[in-house]
DNA sequence: TTGTAGGCGTTATCAA
DNA sequence: TTGATAACGCCTACAA
């Protein structure tokens, strides 16, 4: 049998309560403390967390539910989350939907069941308003990363996608480009709309003409970027391209290189994300860096505050500014 | 107050035991079942998992402890793990060392404390024999991914690194290369030695001469591959290079391209890992694909079996064969 | 500073 | 098929 607090007490010649107090750092006489310590060591005693959680009604665990584990960004988010949790003595249970087609809201049960003290939902797909309302209604500590479906009074964190694209278009304008094509993303992604709006807004603000032929919808994949660029190349009439993510930017670059074009001499190109290869590639890719790790740590911070304040919510949407990273895929005209 | 099983019983005009039975799918009379179901719905009752875990001494959770969350491979491993766990009703708690310089063995406490039913340790660094012996001694359900420090009787899973490099050297030989350079990895990584051995063994087996000048030690980084290649280019006398990972292969490619060389016309190059860019790059990279997802699912499978068989261990080391992926970075001579 | 006693929400045993 | 009752291992008044 694995030893319990009772066994320790017996061996140390004292009571369960005293051992418990010792374990929780409450005042205990030097002498008994020593005896308890020895008993614990001798028995190789470890407290049973499930018993503790039952009485405390607190797990010191938060859950993170992720919609698509394949997404390359989640490890950075997780890293940020872990940093905050580690510093506060929390652990992190990892859930994914997808396989069983579960909905995000199904995971609210974890809160009801006392399995976790709070939940971070991360998805960059578009959320349904109903789902977000349900999370809000649950009145448990919950924070969203990604889309908030326009629901205001729920804590959420996202990248300011529109501002990222605006930065990048402004940059291209500054170095002389006037005819700027755009490779958009998939409809299901929440960021697609915001990035497109950023593109259109900055084109307008700079007094450039918006040429619909220079906008092509893709799916953020490498292959998608490749075909999108083939399309653009047939149309022509541009000197620079904004790809709405790095992966499709690389696909676009392949298409151009295959047709014998040189980057950046013939065309300038920028991406969005700053994935690791963007700095390795030849030429390296000018892009917009997403602050994933910070999204994770901010989310964890908010969640922990809600947990500590006993569920009181701060009702804020935190839009983090992405950062323009200038490298060598653009030519100054 | 959140409702308990007792409240449900009262409302359904029955006893706690009956409700408990209903919850666990044991036979209950149709009539009472209906009453219980209604009571549960009306009260919005959810069972308290911590109470259940206390009496069952079982959490239905396994822990995965990862040494370096930055590592790009962990999400694939995690995906494999999750697939198996999902199918078996287990959840997955995620731990990292690193931040507080904790050792892997510190996490054995999670088992003692009843927080998880089993543990998967994943690290591609070299493990100390002492640590692995300690895991083995604990006699809890535990499986290692990566190094096993030569300890035989502990379940572990790894890639057959040596065989991967052998495949790739044989391939280069087959298409006509005889002077094959090698860019090695960092000393701390467990795979470095095995891959180097694969290189040396196949060079010997093919009757080629082993030229020490064509072996350069690097650190698996992009920049490391870049400088390694500069070094090799000064020496010269090779037609192909084996980089011991993809990232350094790309660094090497940059160095060659910067000096005006064409790949594969001037030099052939292969990598190891098959990270996503390897298929996007121009030219795309011939490499060795690591079966990360399968490593995860195999590990989870082994662990679950150990848990079900009440801790009995299968004492096996599972070496998965990596797969040669031929793309366009090599020229047939 | 210490010990006694009661309770946390389940499941499991045993009679009925 | 059901209902008392006793665990499970811990924490926390309360009294000493």
XYZ file of C-alpha atoms (C1' of nucleotides) in Angstrom:
698
model
C 0.000 0.000 0.000
C 1.148 3.497 -0.740
C 1.571 5.438 2.475
C -0.924 8.102 3.498
C -0.768 11.065 5.779
C -2.002 8.772 8.521
C 0.988 6.476 8.236
C 3.296 9.429 8.437
C 1.505 10.663 11.511
C 1.794 7.331 13.237
C 5.457 6.953 12.467
C 6.183 10.499 13.556
C 4.152 10.036 16.691
C 1.778 12.847 15.979
C -1.570 13.473 14.312
C -2.740 13.753 10.739
C -3.493 17.431 11.208
C 0.038 18.212 12.229
C 1.437 16.427 9.245
C -0.990 18.263 7.028
C 0.076 21.543 8.541
C 3.682 20.726 7.981
C 2.966 19.868 4.368
C 1.250 23.171 3.844
C 3.944 25.259 5.438
C 2.010 26.153 8.567
C 3.791 26.595 11.900
C 4.937 23.373 13.510
C 7.308 22.908 16.409
C 10.896 22.300 15.325
C 10.997 18.938 17.009
C 7.852 17.510 15.481
C 8.753 18.995 12.146
C 11.944 17.021 12.195
C 10.146 13.828 13.100
C 7.598 14.363 10.353
C 10.283 15.055 7.822
C 12.030 11.849 8.728
C 8.848 9.829 8.574
C 8.054 11.206 5.149
C 11.471 10.309 3.867
C 11.400 6.875 5.399
C 8.012 6.003 3.950
C 8.673 7.779 0.679
C 5.378 9.520 1.228
C 3.762 11.657 -1.471
C 0.490 13.492 -0.939
C -2.473 12.311 -2.948
C -3.440 15.205 -5.161
C -6.892 13.905 -5.921
C -7.831 13.936 -2.282
C -6.415 17.405 -1.926
C -8.266 18.620 -4.984
C -11.478 17.173 -3.726
C -11.447 19.125 -0.525
C -9.904 22.271 -1.912
C -12.065 22.240 -5.024
C -9.063 23.463 -6.949
C -6.782 21.598 -9.297
C -3.960 24.024 -10.112
C -4.426 22.957 -13.677
C -5.710 24.861 -16.628
C -6.802 23.341 -19.887
C -5.877 24.444 -23.346
C -8.071 23.300 -26.169
C -6.691 23.560 -29.617
C -8.675 23.063 -32.780
C -5.969 21.781 -35.076
C -2.877 20.295 -33.585
C -1.181 20.329 -36.967
C -0.966 24.090 -36.909
C 2.654 25.087 -36.661
C 1.942 28.045 -34.425
C 0.604 26.216 -31.459
C 3.927 25.282 -30.004
C 4.859 28.940 -29.735
C 1.559 29.741 -28.077
C 1.987 26.821 -25.739
C 5.424 28.039 -24.856
C 4.062 31.394 -23.788
C 1.317 29.748 -21.792
C 3.736 27.434 -20.044
C 6.024 30.259 -19.062
C 3.284 31.972 -17.095
C 1.877 28.758 -15.676
C 5.271 27.571 -14.496
C 5.815 30.804 -12.682
C 2.502 30.374 -10.890
C 2.519 26.703 -10.032
C -0.054 25.632 -12.557
C 0.034 22.733 -14.952
C -1.556 22.516 -18.326
C -3.809 19.850 -19.768
C -3.885 19.638 -23.483
C -7.030 18.924 -25.469
C -7.784 18.820 -29.146
C -10.967 18.681 -31.091
C -10.916 17.465 -34.621
C -10.720 13.759 -34.220
C -14.156 13.245 -32.803
C -15.575 16.423 -34.245
C -16.207 17.756 -30.807
C -17.130 21.376 -30.440
C -15.152 23.776 -28.317
C -18.088 24.234 -26.004
C -18.115 20.536 -25.164
C -14.975 21.185 -23.193
C -16.777 23.448 -20.764
C -17.694 20.218 -19.011
C -14.116 20.073 -17.794
C -14.881 23.097 -15.683
C -18.115 21.691 -14.355
C -16.385 18.459 -13.518
C -13.625 20.206 -11.651
C -10.903 18.846 -13.878
C -9.376 22.241 -14.553
C -9.561 25.684 -12.992
C -9.803 27.531 -16.283
C -9.716 27.089 -20.020
C -7.928 28.654 -22.963
C -9.530 28.052 -26.327
C -7.290 28.519 -29.310
C -8.519 28.486 -32.843
C -7.829 30.627 -35.840
C -10.931 29.469 -37.615
C -14.084 31.501 -37.506
C -16.101 30.805 -34.388
C -19.858 30.756 -34.244
C -21.493 33.459 -32.184
C -23.565 30.835 -30.409
C -20.501 28.993 -29.199
C -18.856 32.114 -27.883
C -22.066 33.184 -26.181
C -22.236 29.806 -24.511
C -18.696 30.169 -23.194
C -19.539 33.594 -21.935
C -22.705 32.357 -20.282
C -20.866 29.639 -18.403
C -19.288 32.283 -16.185
C -16.212 30.151 -15.669
C -12.703 31.513 -16.209
C -12.218 31.248 -19.945
C -10.148 33.103 -22.504
C -10.134 32.866 -26.255
C -7.193 33.076 -28.588
C -8.231 33.956 -32.104
C -11.703 34.869 -33.248
C -14.313 36.142 -30.801
C -17.180 36.077 -33.283
C -17.838 39.712 -32.514
C -18.911 38.946 -28.968
C -17.534 41.729 -26.909
C -17.734 40.768 -23.319
C -15.459 37.775 -23.366
C -11.728 37.921 -22.737
C -9.876 37.248 -25.952
C -6.542 37.743 -27.603
C -5.677 38.035 -31.229
C -3.195 39.563 -33.607
C -4.105 42.847 -35.205
C -4.128 41.315 -38.657
C -5.310 44.373 -40.449
C -2.541 46.526 -39.032
C 0.056 43.962 -40.071
C -0.955 44.110 -43.699
C -1.203 47.885 -43.581
C 2.390 48.052 -42.355
C 3.590 45.872 -45.140
C 1.763 47.699 -47.892
C 3.036 51.005 -46.564
C 6.527 49.602 -46.626
C 6.221 48.542 -50.245
C 4.872 51.978 -51.110
C 7.724 53.653 -49.330
C 10.322 51.768 -51.364
C 8.613 52.733 -54.566
C 5.994 50.126 -55.407
C 2.665 51.264 -56.794
C 1.224 48.108 -58.314
C 0.793 45.655 -55.505
C -0.924 42.314 -55.899
C -2.517 40.380 -53.047
C -2.815 36.654 -52.388
C -5.636 36.143 -49.921
C -6.365 33.270 -47.559
C -9.099 30.695 -47.020
C -12.584 31.752 -46.140
C -12.789 29.681 -42.971
C -9.895 31.446 -41.304
C -10.822 34.352 -39.099
C -7.806 36.407 -40.145
C -8.534 36.308 -43.850
C -11.103 39.064 -43.746
C -9.056 41.362 -41.492
C -5.955 41.014 -43.625
C -7.864 41.675 -46.808
C -9.388 44.749 -45.223
C -5.939 45.930 -44.276
C -4.836 45.561 -47.862
C -7.798 47.385 -49.301
C -7.706 50.105 -46.694
C -4.055 50.916 -47.221
C -4.331 50.825 -50.999
C -7.116 53.359 -50.696
C -5.339 55.489 -48.128
C -2.250 55.687 -50.309
C -4.327 56.849 -53.230
C -3.503 53.801 -55.347
C -5.989 52.149 -57.613
C -7.500 48.906 -56.432
C -7.226 46.432 -59.288
C -9.451 43.407 -58.678
C -7.397 41.361 -61.107
C -4.468 41.646 -58.755
C -6.352 40.016 -55.889
C -6.459 36.247 -55.930
C -7.959 33.992 -53.327
C -5.867 31.089 -52.154
C -5.770 28.741 -49.183
C -2.522 29.560 -47.359
C -0.869 26.399 -48.612
C 2.375 26.258 -50.499
C 0.680 24.795 -53.492
C -2.095 27.352 -53.286
C 0.456 30.154 -53.387
C 2.060 28.509 -56.361
C -1.102 28.435 -58.455
C -2.137 31.878 -57.277
C 1.118 33.252 -58.605
C 0.739 31.482 -61.904
C -2.575 33.242 -62.212
C -1.103 36.612 -61.337
C 1.767 36.149 -63.730
C -0.681 35.704 -66.579
C -2.396 38.942 -65.704
C 0.800 40.863 -65.005
C 0.911 44.569 -64.266
C 2.394 44.459 -60.767
C 5.850 44.895 -59.254
C 5.171 43.520 -55.785
C 2.982 40.896 -54.129
C 1.636 40.664 -50.631
C 0.987 37.058 -49.683
C -1.289 36.763 -46.687
C 0.936 34.118 -45.139
C 4.507 32.899 -45.505
C 3.727 29.439 -46.721
C 1.838 30.697 -49.756
C 4.552 33.300 -50.277
C 7.043 30.479 -50.723
C 4.721 28.769 -53.151
C 4.480 31.994 -55.091
C 8.249 32.342 -55.105
C 8.624 28.837 -56.530
C 6.241 29.693 -59.342
C 8.197 32.814 -60.176
C 11.554 31.103 -59.968
C 10.353 28.288 -62.163
C 9.448 30.777 -64.835
C 12.916 32.210 -64.608
C 12.108 35.330 -62.666
C 14.491 36.652 -60.089
C 13.379 37.757 -56.663
C 13.621 40.567 -55.795
C 14.885 41.952 -59.101
C 11.808 41.100 -61.119
C 9.254 41.017 -58.343
C 9.187 41.941 -54.702
C 7.256 39.735 -52.316
C 6.266 39.833 -48.669
C 4.595 37.283 -46.441
C 2.832 37.142 -43.109
C 3.741 34.992 -40.046
C 7.520 34.885 -39.943
C 7.890 31.145 -39.814
C 11.419 29.940 -39.300
C 12.325 29.299 -42.912
C 11.518 32.869 -43.778
C 14.919 33.861 -42.511
C 16.701 30.878 -44.077
C 15.350 31.014 -47.564
C 17.251 32.448 -50.438
C 16.342 35.231 -50.728
C 15.101 35.620 -47.197
C 11.527 36.763 -46.873
C 10.331 40.161 -45.717
C 7.297 39.457 -43.601
C 5.169 40.308 -40.601
C 5.982 38.544 -37.369
C 3.120 37.263 -35.282
C 3.656 37.450 -31.529
C 2.468 33.950 -30.774
C 4.416 33.404 -27.633
C 3.128 36.632 -26.229
C -0.400 35.700 -27.162
C 0.050 32.596 -25.092
C 1.505 34.347 -22.097
C -1.068 37.132 -22.184
C -3.853 34.604 -22.352
C -2.452 32.671 -19.415
C -1.989 35.870 -17.460
C -5.572 36.944 -18.021
C -6.861 33.521 -17.155
C -4.903 33.323 -13.922
C -6.166 36.720 -12.890
C -9.707 35.610 -13.483
C -9.132 32.480 -11.466
C -7.606 34.406 -8.591
C -10.335 36.997 -8.592
C -12.814 34.167 -8.327
C -14.193 34.308 -11.814
C -14.501 38.036 -12.228
C -13.887 38.844 -15.821
C -11.968 41.679 -17.312
C -14.009 41.717 -20.499
C -11.287 42.845 -22.795
C -10.135 42.030 -26.269
C -6.385 42.240 -26.541
C -5.195 42.928 -30.077
C -1.430 42.495 -30.319
C 0.463 44.395 -32.967
C 2.522 42.267 -35.296
C 5.964 43.423 -36.320
C 7.326 44.149 -39.777
C 10.509 42.192 -40.449
C 12.459 43.578 -43.361
C 14.687 41.090 -45.184
C 15.791 40.681 -48.748
C 12.806 39.714 -50.835
C 11.949 43.292 -51.818
C 13.705 45.670 -54.191
C 13.686 49.440 -53.779
C 12.508 50.949 -57.057
C -23.737 25.411 -4.652
C -22.981 23.100 -7.468
C -25.236 20.054 -7.307
C -23.911 16.688 -6.199
C -25.026 13.176 -6.684
C -26.974 13.522 -3.481
C -29.079 16.345 -4.844
C -29.846 14.335 -7.909
C -30.884 11.399 -5.762
C -33.197 13.510 -3.670
C -34.860 15.102 -6.682
C -35.235 11.753 -8.401
C -36.584 10.193 -5.240
C -33.930 7.557 -5.022
C -30.525 6.972 -3.464
C -26.989 8.077 -4.251
C -26.041 4.531 -5.127
C -28.681 4.279 -7.795
C -27.642 7.524 -9.359
C -24.052 6.385 -9.290
C -25.018 3.180 -10.977
C -26.901 5.032 -13.632
C -23.909 7.246 -14.264
C -21.696 4.248 -14.717
C -23.974 2.421 -17.057
C -25.024 -0.266 -14.642
C -28.524 -1.764 -14.756
C -31.247 0.500 -13.418
C -34.964 0.145 -13.789
C -36.391 2.064 -16.739
C -38.602 4.159 -14.533
C -35.938 5.302 -12.108
C -33.534 5.809 -14.938
C -35.913 8.264 -16.477
C -36.371 10.124 -13.206
C -32.629 10.322 -12.683
C -32.057 11.551 -16.185
C -34.589 14.315 -15.653
C -33.101 15.316 -12.331
C -29.638 15.530 -13.834
C -30.863 17.742 -16.628
C -32.891 19.935 -14.305
C -30.005 20.490 -11.911
C -27.395 20.651 -14.650
C -25.442 18.120 -12.677
C -21.901 17.141 -13.582
C -19.949 14.491 -11.683
C -16.967 15.659 -9.694
C -13.965 14.004 -11.239
C -11.702 14.589 -8.292
C -13.967 12.618 -6.009
C -14.194 9.878 -8.568
C -10.452 9.817 -9.024
C -9.909 9.633 -5.312
C -11.906 6.492 -4.873
C -10.924 4.878 -8.140
C -7.276 5.800 -7.772
C -7.228 6.406 -11.497
C -7.207 9.647 -13.427
C -7.605 8.682 -17.068
C -4.822 11.140 -17.742
C -1.320 10.552 -18.900
C 1.461 13.078 -18.733
C 3.878 13.977 -21.457
C 7.048 15.707 -20.441
C 9.005 17.428 -23.113
C 12.479 18.808 -22.694
C 12.397 21.643 -25.175
C 9.084 22.984 -26.256
C 10.752 24.965 -29.021
C 11.527 21.788 -30.912
C 9.488 21.738 -34.082
C 8.913 18.014 -33.932
C 6.918 17.857 -30.777
C 3.634 18.817 -32.314
C 3.801 15.816 -34.622
C 4.614 13.524 -31.722
C 1.820 15.037 -29.699
C -0.553 14.458 -32.556
C 0.254 10.766 -32.582
C -0.132 10.553 -28.834
C -3.466 12.336 -28.895
C -4.839 10.042 -31.569
C -4.368 7.005 -29.376
C -5.464 8.695 -26.189
C -8.646 10.022 -27.776
C -9.545 6.558 -28.916
C -9.125 5.266 -25.375
C -10.724 7.985 -23.323
C -7.547 9.426 -21.907
C -6.468 13.033 -21.644
C -2.995 14.375 -21.761
C -1.236 16.737 -19.380
C 1.626 18.621 -20.835
C 4.817 19.364 -18.914
C 8.083 20.966 -19.865
C 11.402 21.158 -18.134
C 13.778 23.843 -19.165
C 12.448 26.864 -17.428
C 13.220 25.792 -13.911
C 15.965 23.411 -14.897
C 14.004 20.537 -13.542
C 15.136 17.049 -14.369
C 12.943 14.530 -16.085
C 12.966 12.323 -13.016
C 11.390 15.073 -10.932
C 8.213 14.404 -12.834
C 7.947 10.908 -11.440
C 6.303 12.603 -8.491
C 3.241 13.062 -10.670
C 2.826 9.320 -10.581
C 3.312 9.094 -6.840
C 0.852 11.890 -6.324
C -1.773 10.223 -8.444
C -1.953 13.084 -10.908
C -1.466 10.897 -13.945
C -1.694 7.196 -14.724
C 1.452 7.096 -16.807
C 4.190 9.234 -18.281
C 5.828 9.702 -21.660
C 9.217 11.368 -21.561
C 10.341 12.908 -24.796
C 13.813 14.272 -25.353
C 16.289 14.028 -28.156
C 19.155 15.041 -25.961
C 21.410 12.477 -24.405
C 19.976 11.126 -21.204
C 22.028 10.150 -18.199
C 22.058 6.512 -17.292
C 21.216 7.395 -13.710
C 18.045 9.154 -14.728
C 16.856 6.298 -16.881
C 17.670 3.820 -14.137
C 15.607 5.870 -11.738
C 12.635 5.831 -14.100
C 13.022 2.110 -14.472
C 13.253 1.613 -10.725
C 10.051 3.530 -10.096
C 8.074 0.648 -11.618
C 5.361 2.987 -12.795
C 4.079 2.945 -16.371
C 6.629 5.034 -18.233
C 7.875 5.153 -21.784
C 10.731 7.095 -23.297
C 10.897 8.720 -26.668
C 14.453 9.346 -27.783
C 17.579 8.231 -25.989
C 17.510 5.371 -23.510
C 21.077 5.853 -22.307
C 21.789 2.252 -23.148
C 19.466 0.984 -20.438
C 17.776 -2.006 -21.918
C 14.850 -2.875 -19.778
C 12.799 0.238 -20.198
C 10.200 0.754 -22.897
C 11.461 3.291 -25.384
C 10.946 4.476 -28.911
C 13.345 6.115 -31.274
C 14.148 6.532 -34.905
C 16.750 4.251 -36.392
C 19.063 7.128 -37.146
C 21.910 5.066 -38.393
C 19.757 3.273 -40.933
C 18.421 6.577 -42.230
C 21.859 7.863 -43.056
C 22.865 4.546 -44.552
C 19.882 4.743 -46.896
C 20.821 8.168 -48.017
C 24.487 7.420 -48.598
C 23.539 4.323 -50.547
C 21.224 6.414 -52.634
C 23.948 8.906 -53.460
C 26.267 6.048 -54.354
C 23.646 4.519 -56.578
C 23.266 7.693 -58.604
C 26.992 7.909 -59.080
C 28.509 9.879 -56.226
C 31.774 8.719 -54.745
C 33.006 11.736 -52.821
C 30.429 12.424 -50.167
C 30.900 15.021 -47.456
C 29.112 14.962 -44.117
C 27.844 17.749 -41.893
C 27.413 16.361 -38.408
C 25.274 17.524 -35.496
C 25.760 18.792 -31.958
C 27.341 16.611 -29.350
C 24.478 16.870 -26.875
C 21.958 15.323 -29.239
C 21.510 11.602 -28.933
C 21.092 11.091 -32.674
C 24.389 12.688 -33.611
C 26.458 9.652 -32.861
C 24.125 7.176 -34.531
C 23.912 9.213 -37.700
C 27.639 9.651 -37.882
C 28.074 5.920 -37.435
C 25.649 5.351 -40.261
C 27.711 7.582 -42.477
C 30.995 5.943 -41.628
C 29.597 2.450 -41.836
C 28.110 2.912 -45.267
C 31.184 4.663 -46.632
C 33.187 1.673 -45.485
C 30.701 -0.869 -46.741
C 30.683 0.748 -50.174
C 34.436 0.578 -50.323
C 34.843 4.342 -50.477
C 37.658 6.164 -48.761
C 36.762 8.015 -45.590
C 38.198 11.503 -45.902
C 38.245 13.245 -42.497
C 38.441 16.636 -44.193
C 34.991 16.036 -45.611
C 33.442 15.629 -42.179
C 32.576 18.826 -40.373
C 30.844 19.167 -37.052
C 27.994 21.621 -36.844
C 25.024 22.275 -34.577
C 21.958 21.552 -36.727
C 21.201 25.243 -37.076
C 20.746 27.038 -40.344
C 23.690 29.250 -39.624
C 25.765 26.281 -38.562
C 25.085 24.577 -41.863
C 26.060 27.746 -43.631
C 29.502 27.976 -42.046
C 30.042 24.251 -42.315
C 29.531 24.495 -46.039
C 31.902 27.433 -46.338
C 34.475 25.242 -44.690
C 33.789 22.334 -47.027
C 33.903 24.559 -50.070
C 37.430 25.621 -49.167
C 38.532 22.025 -48.951
C 36.659 20.870 -52.017
C 36.905 17.404 -53.506
C 33.305 16.266 -53.122
C 30.253 16.072 -55.340
C 27.604 15.467 -52.718
C 26.904 16.386 -49.101
C 24.916 14.644 -46.442
C 23.640 17.114 -43.885
C 22.553 15.428 -40.687
C 19.391 17.517 -40.558
C 17.312 19.605 -42.922
C 17.849 22.933 -41.228
C 21.595 22.791 -41.647
C 21.088 21.484 -45.178
C 19.318 24.712 -46.008
C 22.100 26.722 -44.456
C 24.561 24.806 -46.574
C 22.482 25.453 -49.656
C 22.483 29.178 -48.958
C 26.258 29.163 -48.691
C 26.582 27.373 -52.009
C 24.050 29.569 -53.749
C 25.746 32.692 -52.469
C 28.975 31.566 -54.048
C 27.169 31.101 -57.324
C 26.894 27.352 -57.294
C 23.843 25.645 -58.635
C 22.096 22.834 -56.832
C 21.994 20.092 -57.939
C 24.175 20.780 -60.969
C 27.304 21.660 -59.039
C 26.600 19.798 -55.840
C 24.036 17.319 -54.655
C 22.745 17.620 -51.111
C 20.506 15.617 -48.823
C 19.108 16.334 -45.402
C 17.456 14.476 -42.536
C 14.022 15.124 -40.952
C 11.765 16.122 -43.821
C 10.498 19.338 -42.312
C 7.767 21.044 -44.285
C 9.949 23.461 -46.224
C 11.941 20.617 -47.621
C 9.219 20.023 -50.158
C 8.652 23.723 -50.823
C 12.164 24.896 -51.379
C 13.679 25.450 -54.763
C 15.141 22.996 -55.432
C 13.207 20.733 -53.120
C 15.308 18.703 -50.738
C 15.949 14.995 -50.877
C 15.887 13.852 -47.281
C 14.964 11.212 -44.734
C 11.544 11.447 -43.176
C 11.236 10.847 -39.475
C 8.025 9.095 -38.405
C 7.254 11.428 -35.517
C 3.542 10.926 -35.445
C 4.011 7.208 -35.326
C 6.540 7.550 -32.558
C 3.873 9.346 -30.574
C 1.167 6.836 -31.248
C 3.413 3.859 -30.566
C 4.512 5.387 -27.308
C 0.931 6.023 -26.246
C -0.040 2.525 -27.238
C 2.746 0.975 -25.199
C 1.939 3.152 -22.243
C -1.757 2.318 -22.279
C -0.959 -1.360 -22.426
C 1.276 -1.044 -19.423
C -1.413 0.834 -17.550
C -4.043 -1.761 -18.392
C -1.792 -4.626 -17.473
C -1.265 -2.982 -14.118
C 2.272 -1.817 -14.608
C 3.703 -4.858 -16.281
C 6.357 -3.726 -18.664
C 7.094 -4.995 -22.108
C 10.771 -4.057 -21.892
C 11.251 -3.250 -25.502
C 13.074 -0.682 -27.536
C 11.175 0.192 -30.656
C 13.400 1.545 -33.408
C 11.324 2.964 -36.241
C 12.783 3.030 -39.709
C 12.858 6.441 -41.319
C 11.966 6.794 -44.978
C 14.066 8.113 -47.833
C 12.260 10.884 -49.703
C 13.771 11.540 -53.106
C 13.249 15.033 -54.464
C 15.268 17.295 -56.658
C 18.402 18.335 -54.794
C 20.559 15.539 -56.188
C 21.988 15.026 -59.652
C 22.625 11.644 -61.208
C 26.224 11.571 -62.370
C 1.319 24.207 18.995
C -1.500 20.109 18.840
C -5.341 16.551 18.355
C -10.308 15.297 17.507
C -13.912 15.077 14.469
C -16.374 16.110 10.469
C -16.764 16.729 5.625
C -15.351 16.969 0.474
C -18.332 13.792 -3.653
C -17.659 9.613 -5.309
C -17.763 4.261 -5.645
C -18.265 -0.406 -3.657
C -19.926 -3.812 -0.408
C -23.557 -6.045 1.465
C -28.245 -6.936 2.849
C -32.632 -6.451 1.810
C -32.995 -3.708 -8.523
C -32.258 -0.861 -4.494
C -30.480 1.671 -0.187
C -27.517 2.140 3.938
C -22.897 2.503 5.054
C -18.156 2.532 4.854
C -14.244 3.753 2.558
C -10.800 6.955 -0.515
C -6.876 10.632 1.624
C -6.847 15.069 2.615
C -7.983 19.773 4.977
C -9.931 22.650 8.584
C -12.600 24.350 12.296
C -12.728 23.879 17.070
C -11.250 22.849 21.443
C -7.547 21.781 24.322
